[in-house]
Tab-separated table of C-alpha atoms in Angstrom:
chain	number	residue	atom	x	y	z
A	1	ALA	CA	87.463	101.377	127.722
A	2	GLN	CA	89.228	101.492	131.086
A	3	THR	CA	86.794	98.914	132.551
A	4	LEU	CA	87.187	96.636	129.512
A	5	ALA	CA	90.927	96.996	129.479
A	6	PRO	CA	91.641	94.115	131.963
A	7	GLN	CA	89.450	91.686	129.822
A	8	ALA	CA	91.003	92.990	126.618
A	9	THR	CA	94.644	92.304	127.729
A	10	LYS	CA	93.634	88.635	128.256
A	11	PHE	CA	92.833	88.550	124.495
A	12	GLY	CA	96.017	90.292	123.617
A	13	LYS	CA	94.221	93.471	122.754
A	14	SER	CA	95.598	96.814	123.823
A	15	VAL	CA	93.893	99.372	125.862
A	16	LEU	CA	93.322	101.574	122.813
A	17	ALA	CA	91.832	98.627	120.976
A	18	THR	CA	88.991	98.337	123.517
A	19	ASP	CA	87.934	101.943	122.458
A	20	PHE	CA	87.240	100.737	119.018
A	21	ALA	CA	86.244	97.133	119.912
A	22	PRO	CA	84.777	96.962	123.411
A	23	GLN	CA	83.428	93.524	122.731
A	24	ALA	CA	86.957	92.323	121.833
């Protein structure tokens, strides 16, 4: 999730959200 965190923040997703939705 840590690696996906930077991309997730662009979509407005939180770091914790990436753990449940990596593709988000």
